[in-house]
PDB file of C-alpha atoms (C1' of nucleotides) in Angstrom:
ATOM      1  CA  UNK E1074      -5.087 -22.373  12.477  1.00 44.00           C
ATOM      2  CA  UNK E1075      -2.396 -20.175  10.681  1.00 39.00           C
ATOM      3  CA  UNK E1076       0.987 -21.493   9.503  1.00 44.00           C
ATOM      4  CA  UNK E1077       3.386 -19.296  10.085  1.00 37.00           C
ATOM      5  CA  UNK E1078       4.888 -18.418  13.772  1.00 37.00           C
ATOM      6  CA  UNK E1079       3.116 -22.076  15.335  1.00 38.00           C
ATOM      7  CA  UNK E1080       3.835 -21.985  18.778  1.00 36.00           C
ATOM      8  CA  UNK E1081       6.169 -19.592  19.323  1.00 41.00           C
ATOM      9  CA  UNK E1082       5.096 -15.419  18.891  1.00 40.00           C
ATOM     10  CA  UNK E1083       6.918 -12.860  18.093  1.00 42.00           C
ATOM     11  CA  UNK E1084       8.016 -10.447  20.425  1.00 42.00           C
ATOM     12  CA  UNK E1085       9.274  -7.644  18.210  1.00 52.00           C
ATOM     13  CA  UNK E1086       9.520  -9.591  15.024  1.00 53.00           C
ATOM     14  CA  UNK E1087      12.757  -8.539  13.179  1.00 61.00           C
ATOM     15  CA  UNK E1088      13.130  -5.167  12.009  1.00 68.00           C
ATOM     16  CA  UNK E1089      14.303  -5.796   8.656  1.00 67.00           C
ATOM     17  CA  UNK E1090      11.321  -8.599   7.957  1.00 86.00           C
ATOM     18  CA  UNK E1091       9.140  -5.125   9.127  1.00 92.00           C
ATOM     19  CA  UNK E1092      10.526  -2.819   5.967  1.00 92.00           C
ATOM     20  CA  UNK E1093       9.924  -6.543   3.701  1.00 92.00           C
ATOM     21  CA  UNK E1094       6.314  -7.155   4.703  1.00 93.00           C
ATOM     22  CA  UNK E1095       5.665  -3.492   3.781  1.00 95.00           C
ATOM     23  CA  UNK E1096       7.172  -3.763   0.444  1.00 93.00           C
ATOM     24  CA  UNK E1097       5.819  -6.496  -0.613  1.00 93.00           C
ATOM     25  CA  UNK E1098       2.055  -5.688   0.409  1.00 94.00           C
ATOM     26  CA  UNK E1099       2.128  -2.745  -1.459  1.00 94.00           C
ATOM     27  CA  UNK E1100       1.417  -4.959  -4.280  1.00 93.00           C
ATOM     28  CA  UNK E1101      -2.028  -5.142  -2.854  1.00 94.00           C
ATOM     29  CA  UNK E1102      -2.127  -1.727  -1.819  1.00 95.00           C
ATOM     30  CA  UNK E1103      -3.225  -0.458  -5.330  1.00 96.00           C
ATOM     31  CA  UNK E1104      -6.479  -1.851  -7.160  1.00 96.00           C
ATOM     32  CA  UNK E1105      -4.728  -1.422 -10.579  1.00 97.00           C
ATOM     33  CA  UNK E1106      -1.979  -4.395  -9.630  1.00 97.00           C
ATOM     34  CA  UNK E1107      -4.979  -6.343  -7.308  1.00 97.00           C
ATOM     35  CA  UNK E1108      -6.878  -6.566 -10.331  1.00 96.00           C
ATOM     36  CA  UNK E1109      -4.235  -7.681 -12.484  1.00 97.00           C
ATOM     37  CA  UNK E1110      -2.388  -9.668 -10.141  1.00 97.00           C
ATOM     38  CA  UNK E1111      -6.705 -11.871  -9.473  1.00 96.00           C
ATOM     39  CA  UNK E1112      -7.290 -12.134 -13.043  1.00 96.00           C
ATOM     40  CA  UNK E1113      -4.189 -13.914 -13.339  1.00 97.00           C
ATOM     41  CA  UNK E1114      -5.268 -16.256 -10.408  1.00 96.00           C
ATOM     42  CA  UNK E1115      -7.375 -17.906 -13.039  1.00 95.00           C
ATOM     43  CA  UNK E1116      -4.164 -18.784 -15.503  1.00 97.00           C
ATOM     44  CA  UNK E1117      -1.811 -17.090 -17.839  1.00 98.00           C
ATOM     45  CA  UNK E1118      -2.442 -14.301 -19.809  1.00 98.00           C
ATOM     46  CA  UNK E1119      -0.664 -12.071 -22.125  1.00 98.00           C
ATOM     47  CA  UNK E1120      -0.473  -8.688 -21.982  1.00 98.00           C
ATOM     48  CA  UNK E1121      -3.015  -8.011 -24.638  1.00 98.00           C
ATOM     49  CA  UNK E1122      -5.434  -9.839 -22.806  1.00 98.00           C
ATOM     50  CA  UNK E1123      -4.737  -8.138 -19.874  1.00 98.00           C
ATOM     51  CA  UNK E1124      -5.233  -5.150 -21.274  1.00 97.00           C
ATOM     52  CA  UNK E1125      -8.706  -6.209 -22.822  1.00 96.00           C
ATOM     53  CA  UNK E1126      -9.941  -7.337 -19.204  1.00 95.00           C
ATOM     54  CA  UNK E1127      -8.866  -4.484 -16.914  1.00 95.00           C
ATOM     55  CA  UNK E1128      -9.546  -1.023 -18.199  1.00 93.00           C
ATOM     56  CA  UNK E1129      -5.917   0.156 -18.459  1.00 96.00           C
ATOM     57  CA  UNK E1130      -3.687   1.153 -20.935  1.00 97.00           C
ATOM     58  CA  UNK E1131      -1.321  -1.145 -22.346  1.00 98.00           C
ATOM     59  CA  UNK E1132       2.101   1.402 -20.951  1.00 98.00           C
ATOM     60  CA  UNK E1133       0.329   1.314 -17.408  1.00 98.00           C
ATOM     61  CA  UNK E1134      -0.457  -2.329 -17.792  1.00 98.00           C
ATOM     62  CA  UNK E1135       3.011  -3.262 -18.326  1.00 98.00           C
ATOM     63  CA  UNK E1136       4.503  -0.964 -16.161  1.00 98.00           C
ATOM     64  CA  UNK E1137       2.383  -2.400 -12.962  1.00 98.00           C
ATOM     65  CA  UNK E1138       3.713  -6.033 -14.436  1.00 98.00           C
ATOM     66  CA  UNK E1139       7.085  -4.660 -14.210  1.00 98.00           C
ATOM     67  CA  UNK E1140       6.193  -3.960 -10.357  1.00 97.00           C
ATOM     68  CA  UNK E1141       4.812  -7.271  -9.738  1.00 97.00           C
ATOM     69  CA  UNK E1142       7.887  -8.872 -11.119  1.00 97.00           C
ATOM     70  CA  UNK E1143      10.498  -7.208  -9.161  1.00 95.00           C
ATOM     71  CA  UNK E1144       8.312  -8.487  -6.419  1.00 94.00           C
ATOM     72  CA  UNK E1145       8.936 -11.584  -7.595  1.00 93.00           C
ATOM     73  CA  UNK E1146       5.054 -12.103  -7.994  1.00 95.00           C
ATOM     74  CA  UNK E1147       4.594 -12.836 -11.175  1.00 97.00           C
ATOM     75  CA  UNK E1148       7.228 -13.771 -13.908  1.00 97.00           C
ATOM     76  CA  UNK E1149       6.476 -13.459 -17.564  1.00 97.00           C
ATOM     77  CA  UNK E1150       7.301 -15.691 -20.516  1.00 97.00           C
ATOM     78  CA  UNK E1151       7.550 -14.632 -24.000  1.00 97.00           C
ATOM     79  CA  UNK E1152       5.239 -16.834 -26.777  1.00 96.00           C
ATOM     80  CA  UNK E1153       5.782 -15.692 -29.924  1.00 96.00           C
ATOM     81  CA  UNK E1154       5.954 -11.678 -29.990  1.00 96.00           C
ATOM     82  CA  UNK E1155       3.278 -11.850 -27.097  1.00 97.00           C
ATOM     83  CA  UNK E1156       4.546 -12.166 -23.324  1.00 98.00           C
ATOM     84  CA  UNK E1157       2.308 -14.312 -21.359  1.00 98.00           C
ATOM     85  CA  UNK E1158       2.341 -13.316 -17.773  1.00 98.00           C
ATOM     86  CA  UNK E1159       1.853 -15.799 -14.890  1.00 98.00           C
ATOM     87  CA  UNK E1160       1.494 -16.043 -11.000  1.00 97.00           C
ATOM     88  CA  UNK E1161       5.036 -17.217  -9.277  1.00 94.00           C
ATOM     89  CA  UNK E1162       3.656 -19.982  -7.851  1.00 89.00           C
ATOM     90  CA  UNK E1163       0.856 -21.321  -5.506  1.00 90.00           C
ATOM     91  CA  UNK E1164       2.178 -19.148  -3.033  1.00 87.00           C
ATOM     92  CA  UNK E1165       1.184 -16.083  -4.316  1.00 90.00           C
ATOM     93  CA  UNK E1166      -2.126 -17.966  -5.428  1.00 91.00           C
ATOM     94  CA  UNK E1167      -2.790 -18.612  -1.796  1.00 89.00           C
ATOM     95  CA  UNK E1168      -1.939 -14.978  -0.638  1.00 89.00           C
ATOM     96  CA  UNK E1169      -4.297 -13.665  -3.110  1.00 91.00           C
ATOM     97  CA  UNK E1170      -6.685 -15.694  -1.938  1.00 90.00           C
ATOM     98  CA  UNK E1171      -6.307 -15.275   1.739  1.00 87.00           C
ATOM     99  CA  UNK E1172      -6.323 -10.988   1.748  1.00 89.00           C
ATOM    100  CA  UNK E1173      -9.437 -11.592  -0.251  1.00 91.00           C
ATOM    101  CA  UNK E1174     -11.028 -13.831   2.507  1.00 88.00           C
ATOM    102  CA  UNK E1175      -9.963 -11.696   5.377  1.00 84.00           C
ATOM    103  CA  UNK E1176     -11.548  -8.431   3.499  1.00 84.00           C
ATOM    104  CA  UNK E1177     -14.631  -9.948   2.951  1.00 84.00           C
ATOM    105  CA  UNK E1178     -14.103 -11.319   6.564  1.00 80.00           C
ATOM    106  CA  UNK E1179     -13.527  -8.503   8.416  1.00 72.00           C
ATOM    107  CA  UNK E1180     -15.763  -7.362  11.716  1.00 65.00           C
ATOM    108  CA  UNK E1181     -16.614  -4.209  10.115  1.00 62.00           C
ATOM    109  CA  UNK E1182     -16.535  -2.581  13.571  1.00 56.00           C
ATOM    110  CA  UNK E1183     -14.984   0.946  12.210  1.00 59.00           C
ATOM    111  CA  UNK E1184     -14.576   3.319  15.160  1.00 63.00           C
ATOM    112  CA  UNK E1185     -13.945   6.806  14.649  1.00 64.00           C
ATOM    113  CA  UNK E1186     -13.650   8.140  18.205  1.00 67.00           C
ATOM    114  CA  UNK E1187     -10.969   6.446  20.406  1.00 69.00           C
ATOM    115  CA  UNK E1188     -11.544   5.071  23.397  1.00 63.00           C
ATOM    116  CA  UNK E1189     -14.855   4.208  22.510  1.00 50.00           C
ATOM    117  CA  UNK E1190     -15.962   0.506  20.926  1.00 45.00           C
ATOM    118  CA  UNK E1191     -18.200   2.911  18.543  1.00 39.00           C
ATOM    119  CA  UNK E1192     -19.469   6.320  17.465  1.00 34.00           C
TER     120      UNK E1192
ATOM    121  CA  UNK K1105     -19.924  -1.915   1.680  1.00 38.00           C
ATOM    122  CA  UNK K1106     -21.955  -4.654  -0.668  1.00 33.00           C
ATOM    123  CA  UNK K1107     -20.856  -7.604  -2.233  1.00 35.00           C
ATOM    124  CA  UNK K1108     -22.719  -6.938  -5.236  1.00 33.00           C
ATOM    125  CA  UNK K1109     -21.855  -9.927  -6.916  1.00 37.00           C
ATOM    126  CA  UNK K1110     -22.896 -13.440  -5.199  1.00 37.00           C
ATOM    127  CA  UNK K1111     -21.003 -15.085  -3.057  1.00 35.00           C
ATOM    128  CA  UNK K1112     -19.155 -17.593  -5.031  1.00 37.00           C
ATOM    129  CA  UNK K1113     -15.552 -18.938  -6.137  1.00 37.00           C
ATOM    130  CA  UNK K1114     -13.336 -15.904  -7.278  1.00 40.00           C
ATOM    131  CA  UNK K1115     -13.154 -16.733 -11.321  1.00 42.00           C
ATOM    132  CA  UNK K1116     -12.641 -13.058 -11.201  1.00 53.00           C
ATOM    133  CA  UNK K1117     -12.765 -11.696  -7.675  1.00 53.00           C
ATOM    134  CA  UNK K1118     -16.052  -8.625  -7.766  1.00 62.00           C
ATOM    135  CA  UNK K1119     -15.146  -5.591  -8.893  1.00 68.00           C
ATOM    136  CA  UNK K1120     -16.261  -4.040  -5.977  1.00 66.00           C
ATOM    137  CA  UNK K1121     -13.320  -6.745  -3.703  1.00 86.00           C
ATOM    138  CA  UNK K1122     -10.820  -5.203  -5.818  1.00 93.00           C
ATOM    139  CA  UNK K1123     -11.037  -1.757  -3.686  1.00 93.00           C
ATOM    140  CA  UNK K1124     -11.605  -3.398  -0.615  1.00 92.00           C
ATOM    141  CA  UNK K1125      -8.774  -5.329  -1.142  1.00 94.00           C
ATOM    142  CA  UNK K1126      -6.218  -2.677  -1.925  1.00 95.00           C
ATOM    143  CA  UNK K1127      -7.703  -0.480   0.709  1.00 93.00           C
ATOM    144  CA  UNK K1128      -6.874  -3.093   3.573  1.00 93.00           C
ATOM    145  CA  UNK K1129      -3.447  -4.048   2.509  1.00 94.00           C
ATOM    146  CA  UNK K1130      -2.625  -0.409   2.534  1.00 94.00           C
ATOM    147  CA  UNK K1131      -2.212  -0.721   6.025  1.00 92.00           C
ATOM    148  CA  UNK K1132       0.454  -3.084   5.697  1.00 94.00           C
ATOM    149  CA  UNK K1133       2.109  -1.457   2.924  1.00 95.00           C
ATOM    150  CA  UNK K1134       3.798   1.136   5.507  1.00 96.00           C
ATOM    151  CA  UNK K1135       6.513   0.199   7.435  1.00 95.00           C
ATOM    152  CA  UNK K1136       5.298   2.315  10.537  1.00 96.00           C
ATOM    153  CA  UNK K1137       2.038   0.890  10.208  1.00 97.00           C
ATOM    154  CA  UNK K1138       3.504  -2.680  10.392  1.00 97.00           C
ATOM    155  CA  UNK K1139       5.721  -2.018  12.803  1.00 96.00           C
ATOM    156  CA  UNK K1140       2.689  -0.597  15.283  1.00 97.00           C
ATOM    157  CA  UNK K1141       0.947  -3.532  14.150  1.00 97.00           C
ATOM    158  CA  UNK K1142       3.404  -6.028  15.236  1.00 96.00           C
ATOM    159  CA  UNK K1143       4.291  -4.236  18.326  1.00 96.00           C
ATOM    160  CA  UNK K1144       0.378  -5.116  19.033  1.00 97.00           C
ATOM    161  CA  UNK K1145       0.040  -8.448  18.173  1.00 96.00           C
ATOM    162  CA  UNK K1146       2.228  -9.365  21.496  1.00 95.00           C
ATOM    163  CA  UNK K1147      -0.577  -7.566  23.385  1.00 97.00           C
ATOM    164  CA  UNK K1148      -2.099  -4.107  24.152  1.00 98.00           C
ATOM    165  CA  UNK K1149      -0.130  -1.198  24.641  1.00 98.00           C
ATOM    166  CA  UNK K1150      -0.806   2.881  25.467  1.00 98.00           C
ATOM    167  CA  UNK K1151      -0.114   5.641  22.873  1.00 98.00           C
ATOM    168  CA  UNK K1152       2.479   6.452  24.873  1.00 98.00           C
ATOM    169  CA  UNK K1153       4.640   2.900  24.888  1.00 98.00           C
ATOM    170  CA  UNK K1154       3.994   2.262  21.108  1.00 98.00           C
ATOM    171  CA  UNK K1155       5.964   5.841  20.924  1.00 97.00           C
ATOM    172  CA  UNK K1156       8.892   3.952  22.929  1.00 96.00           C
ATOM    173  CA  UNK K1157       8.945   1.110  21.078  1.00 95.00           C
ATOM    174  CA  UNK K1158       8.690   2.198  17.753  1.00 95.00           C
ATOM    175  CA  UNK K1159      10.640   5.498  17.047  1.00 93.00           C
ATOM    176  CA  UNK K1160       8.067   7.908  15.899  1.00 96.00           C
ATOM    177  CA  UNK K1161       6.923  10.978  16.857  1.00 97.00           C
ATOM    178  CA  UNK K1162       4.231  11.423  19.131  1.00 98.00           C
ATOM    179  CA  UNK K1163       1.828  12.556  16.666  1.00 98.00           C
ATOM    180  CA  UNK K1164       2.757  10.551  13.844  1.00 98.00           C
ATOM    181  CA  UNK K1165       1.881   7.437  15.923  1.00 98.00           C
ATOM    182  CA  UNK K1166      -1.572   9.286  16.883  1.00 98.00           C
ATOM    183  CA  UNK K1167      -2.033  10.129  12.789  1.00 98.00           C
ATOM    184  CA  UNK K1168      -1.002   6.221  11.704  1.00 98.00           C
ATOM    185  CA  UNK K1169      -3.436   4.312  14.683  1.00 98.00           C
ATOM    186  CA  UNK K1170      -6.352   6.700  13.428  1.00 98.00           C
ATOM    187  CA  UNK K1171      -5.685   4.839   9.985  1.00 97.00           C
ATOM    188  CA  UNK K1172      -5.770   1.901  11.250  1.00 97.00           C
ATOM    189  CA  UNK K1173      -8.568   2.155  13.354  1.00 96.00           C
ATOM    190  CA  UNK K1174     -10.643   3.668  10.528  1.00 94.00           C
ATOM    191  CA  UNK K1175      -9.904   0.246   8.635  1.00 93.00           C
ATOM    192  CA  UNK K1176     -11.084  -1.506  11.729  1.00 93.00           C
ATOM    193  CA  UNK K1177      -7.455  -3.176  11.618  1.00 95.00           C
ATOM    194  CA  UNK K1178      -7.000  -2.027  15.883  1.00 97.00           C
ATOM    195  CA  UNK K1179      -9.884  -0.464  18.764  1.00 97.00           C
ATOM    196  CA  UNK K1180      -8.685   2.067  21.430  1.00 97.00           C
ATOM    197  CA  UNK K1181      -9.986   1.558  24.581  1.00 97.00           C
ATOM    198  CA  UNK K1182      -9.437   4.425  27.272  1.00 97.00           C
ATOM    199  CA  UNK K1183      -7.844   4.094  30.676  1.00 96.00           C
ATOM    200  CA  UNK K1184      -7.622   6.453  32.434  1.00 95.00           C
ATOM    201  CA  UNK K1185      -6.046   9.391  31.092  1.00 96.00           C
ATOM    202  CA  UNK K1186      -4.121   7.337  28.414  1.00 97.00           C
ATOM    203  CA  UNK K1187      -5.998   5.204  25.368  1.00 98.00           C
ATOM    204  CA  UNK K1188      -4.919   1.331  25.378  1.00 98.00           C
ATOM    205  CA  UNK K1189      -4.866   0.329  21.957  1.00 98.00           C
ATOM    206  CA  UNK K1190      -5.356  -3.556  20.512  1.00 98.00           C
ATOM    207  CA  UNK K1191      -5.873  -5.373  17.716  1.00 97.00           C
ATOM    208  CA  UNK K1192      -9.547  -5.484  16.879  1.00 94.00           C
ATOM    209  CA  UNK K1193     -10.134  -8.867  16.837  1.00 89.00           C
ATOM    210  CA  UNK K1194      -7.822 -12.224  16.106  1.00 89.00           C
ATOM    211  CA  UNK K1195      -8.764 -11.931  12.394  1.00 87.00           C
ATOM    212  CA  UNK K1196      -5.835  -8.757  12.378  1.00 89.00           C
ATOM    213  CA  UNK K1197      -3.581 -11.290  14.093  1.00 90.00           C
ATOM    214  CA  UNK K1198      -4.249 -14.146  11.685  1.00 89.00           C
ATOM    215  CA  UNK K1199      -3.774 -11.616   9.138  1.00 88.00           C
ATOM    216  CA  UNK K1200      -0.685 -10.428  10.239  1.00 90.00           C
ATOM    217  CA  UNK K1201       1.236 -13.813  10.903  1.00 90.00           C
ATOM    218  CA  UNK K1202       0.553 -15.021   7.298  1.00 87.00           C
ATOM    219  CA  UNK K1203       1.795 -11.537   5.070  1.00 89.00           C
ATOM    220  CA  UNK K1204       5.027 -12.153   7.569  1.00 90.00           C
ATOM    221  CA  UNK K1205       4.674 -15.740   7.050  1.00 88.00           C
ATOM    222  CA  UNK K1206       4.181 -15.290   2.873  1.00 84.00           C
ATOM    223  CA  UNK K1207       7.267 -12.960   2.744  1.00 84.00           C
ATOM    224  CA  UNK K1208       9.439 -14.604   4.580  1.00 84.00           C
ATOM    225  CA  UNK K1209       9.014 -17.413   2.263  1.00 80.00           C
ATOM    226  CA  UNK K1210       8.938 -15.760  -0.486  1.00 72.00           C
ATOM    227  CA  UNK K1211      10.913 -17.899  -3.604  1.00 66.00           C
ATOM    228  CA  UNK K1212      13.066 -14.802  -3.977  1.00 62.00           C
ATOM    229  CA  UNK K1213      13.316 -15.515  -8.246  1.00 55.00           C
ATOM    230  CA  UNK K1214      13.267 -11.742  -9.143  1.00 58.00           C
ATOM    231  CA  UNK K1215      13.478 -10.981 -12.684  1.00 61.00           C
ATOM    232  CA  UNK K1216      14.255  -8.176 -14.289  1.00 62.00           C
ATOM    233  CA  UNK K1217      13.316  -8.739 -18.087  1.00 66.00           C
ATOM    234  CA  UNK K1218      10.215 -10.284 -19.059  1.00 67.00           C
ATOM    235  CA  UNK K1219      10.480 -13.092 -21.124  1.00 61.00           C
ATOM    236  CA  UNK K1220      13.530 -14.978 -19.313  1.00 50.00           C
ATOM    237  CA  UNK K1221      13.107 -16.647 -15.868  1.00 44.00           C
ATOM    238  CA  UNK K1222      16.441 -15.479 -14.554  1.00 38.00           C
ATOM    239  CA  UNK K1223      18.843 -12.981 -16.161  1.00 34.00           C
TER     240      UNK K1223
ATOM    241  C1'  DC U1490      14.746  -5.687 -45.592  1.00 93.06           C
ATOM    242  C1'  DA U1491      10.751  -3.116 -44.447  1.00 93.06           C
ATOM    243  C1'  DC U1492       6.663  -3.116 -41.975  1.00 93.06           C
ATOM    244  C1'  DA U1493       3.062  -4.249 -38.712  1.00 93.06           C
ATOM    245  C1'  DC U1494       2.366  -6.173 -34.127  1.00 93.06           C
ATOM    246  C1'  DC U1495       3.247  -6.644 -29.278  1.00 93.06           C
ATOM    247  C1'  DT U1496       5.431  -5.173 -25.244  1.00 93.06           C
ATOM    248  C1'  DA U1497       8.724  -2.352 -22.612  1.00 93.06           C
ATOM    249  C1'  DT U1498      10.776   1.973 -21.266  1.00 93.06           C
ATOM    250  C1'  DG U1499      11.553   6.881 -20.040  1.00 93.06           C
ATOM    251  C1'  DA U1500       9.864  11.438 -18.821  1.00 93.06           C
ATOM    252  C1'  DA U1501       6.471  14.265 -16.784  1.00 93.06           C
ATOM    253  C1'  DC U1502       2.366  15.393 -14.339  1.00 93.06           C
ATOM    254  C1'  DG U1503      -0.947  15.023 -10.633  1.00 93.06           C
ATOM    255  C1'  DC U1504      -2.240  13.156  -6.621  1.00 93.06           C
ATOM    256  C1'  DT U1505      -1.963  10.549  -2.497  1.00 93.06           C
ATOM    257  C1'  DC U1506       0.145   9.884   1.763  1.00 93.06           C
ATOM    258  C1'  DG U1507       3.447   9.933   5.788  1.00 93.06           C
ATOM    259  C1'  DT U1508       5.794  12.976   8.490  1.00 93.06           C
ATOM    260  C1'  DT U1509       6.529  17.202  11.260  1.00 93.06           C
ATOM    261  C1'  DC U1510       5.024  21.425  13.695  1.00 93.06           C
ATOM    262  C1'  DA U1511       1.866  23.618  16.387  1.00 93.06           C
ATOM    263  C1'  DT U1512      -2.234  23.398  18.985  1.00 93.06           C
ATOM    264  C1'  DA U1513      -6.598  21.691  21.041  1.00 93.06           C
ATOM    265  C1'  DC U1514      -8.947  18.258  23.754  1.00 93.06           C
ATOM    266  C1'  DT U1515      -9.600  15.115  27.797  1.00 93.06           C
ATOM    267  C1'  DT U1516      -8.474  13.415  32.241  1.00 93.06           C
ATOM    268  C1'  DT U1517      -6.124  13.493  36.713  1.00 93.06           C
ATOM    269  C1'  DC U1518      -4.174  15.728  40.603  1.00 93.06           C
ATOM    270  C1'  DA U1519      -3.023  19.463  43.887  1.00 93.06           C
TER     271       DA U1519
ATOM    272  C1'  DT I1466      -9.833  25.759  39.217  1.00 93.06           C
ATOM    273  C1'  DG I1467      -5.388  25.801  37.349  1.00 93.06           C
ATOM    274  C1'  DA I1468      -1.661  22.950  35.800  1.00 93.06           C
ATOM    275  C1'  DA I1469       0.389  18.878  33.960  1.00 93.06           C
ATOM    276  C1'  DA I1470       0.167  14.468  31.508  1.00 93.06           C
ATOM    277  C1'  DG I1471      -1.570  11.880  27.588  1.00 93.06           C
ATOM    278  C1'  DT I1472      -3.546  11.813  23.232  1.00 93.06           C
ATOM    279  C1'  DA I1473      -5.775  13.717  19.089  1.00 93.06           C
ATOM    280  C1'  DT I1474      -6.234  16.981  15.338  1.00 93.06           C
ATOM    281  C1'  DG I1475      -5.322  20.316  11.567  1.00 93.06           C
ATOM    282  C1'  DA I1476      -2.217  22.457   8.267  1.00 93.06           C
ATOM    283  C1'  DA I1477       1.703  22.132   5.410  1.00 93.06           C
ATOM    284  C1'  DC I1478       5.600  20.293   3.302  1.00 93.06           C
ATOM    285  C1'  DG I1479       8.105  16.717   0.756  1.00 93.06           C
ATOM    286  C1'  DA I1480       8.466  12.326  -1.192  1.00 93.06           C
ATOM    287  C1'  DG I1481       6.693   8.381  -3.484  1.00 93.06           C
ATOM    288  C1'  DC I1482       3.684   6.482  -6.830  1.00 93.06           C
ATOM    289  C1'  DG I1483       0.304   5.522 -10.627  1.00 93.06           C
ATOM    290  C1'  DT I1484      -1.099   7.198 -14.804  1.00 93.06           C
ATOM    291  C1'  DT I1485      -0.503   9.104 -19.495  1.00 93.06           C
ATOM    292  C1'  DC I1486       2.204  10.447 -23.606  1.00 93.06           C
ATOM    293  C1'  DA I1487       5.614   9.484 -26.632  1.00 93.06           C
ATOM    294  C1'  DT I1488       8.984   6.351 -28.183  1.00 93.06           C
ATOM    295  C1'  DA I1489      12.106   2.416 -28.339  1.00 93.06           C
ATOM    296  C1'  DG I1490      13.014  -2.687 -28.505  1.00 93.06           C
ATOM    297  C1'  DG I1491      12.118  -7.097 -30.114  1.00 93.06           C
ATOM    298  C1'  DT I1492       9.412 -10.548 -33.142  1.00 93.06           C
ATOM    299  C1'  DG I1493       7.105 -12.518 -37.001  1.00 93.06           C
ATOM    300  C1'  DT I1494       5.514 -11.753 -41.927  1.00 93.06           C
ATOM    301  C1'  DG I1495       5.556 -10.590 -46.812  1.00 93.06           C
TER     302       DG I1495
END
DNA sequence: CACACCTATGAACGCTCGTTCATACTTTCA
DNA sequence: TGAAAGTATGAACGAGCGTTCATAGGTGTG
């Protein structure tokens, strides 16, 4: 059972929540921010840190957590001279979570040719 | 596709998710892909009726359900001399209703300088 | 105050991707 | 079989985006 629209579907759903859904997925759409954004689905880090898991540089680093926050995905708070970065909240937590479980999920039923179920 | 890893809780999500991931949500990183998308979860529709509904080109719809259909997000079944297109399976759907579902409740607490929680 | 540390920012480059234009393919009908 | 309808495909152009390089801003330390 998915939250969401219970009951009652969509018919055209909203333009504008169209242009939103599309902006705010693009987060995922990149394995740079994906990675950043699951490793801090286990708890804060700082930058540094951040930098030592994932193989990026520290200016691409922060300039994919300066994406993230204008999504309002992850907010950072300073410790010291060191920025610790976090998840929102459990919402984005369970987002993560669920575009993980639907990849690993999906019917991998790739077609190439239309109009056919396969080939 | 392997899920080299095994299959157990996501301390730090597979390397190997982290592409998988960002290559899915891709397709709902567009807002023409999104907006095809939605337009199918209320049901099948030809090529030629997802061109009315949405208001793309011909071709461009053609160029954005081959995407999709190479993600195994929709299937294209033929009728007759036009192609019926649908969403592959109710996984898409689920899929769908929850990133419209996350954004729309969204805690919009964008922040522009790391460090603060609101400025 | 000067310096090292940590993070952020701006510019530039390369590449990906979505769109358009033109055309080919498939199916139906006369 | 020839023509029209419906859809797909390839090339090309332009825009957006992620990375790197260089540098600035802020913070603690001696």
């Amino acid at each position: 059972m998915g939250h969401g629209t219970d009951g009652m579907i969509p018919t055209v759903a909203s333009e504008p929540a169209v242009d939103a859904v599309a902006r705010t997925m693009h987060a995922l759409a990149t394995p740079s921010r994906v990675h950043l954004l699951l490793r801090l689905r286990t708890g804060p880090r700082t930058v540094g840190e951040l930098v030592d898991d994932v193989g990026m540089e520290q200016s691409a680093v922060s300039h994919q957590l300066r994406v993230l926050r204008h999504l309002g995905l992850v907010v950072g708070d300073r410790d010291g001279r060191q920025i610790r970065y976090r998840l929102h909240d459990d919402h984005v937590a369970q987002l993560l979570d669920e575009a993980v479980f639907h990849v690993e999920h999906l019917t991998s039923g790739l077609t190439d040719t239309p109009g056919l179920t396969d080939a």
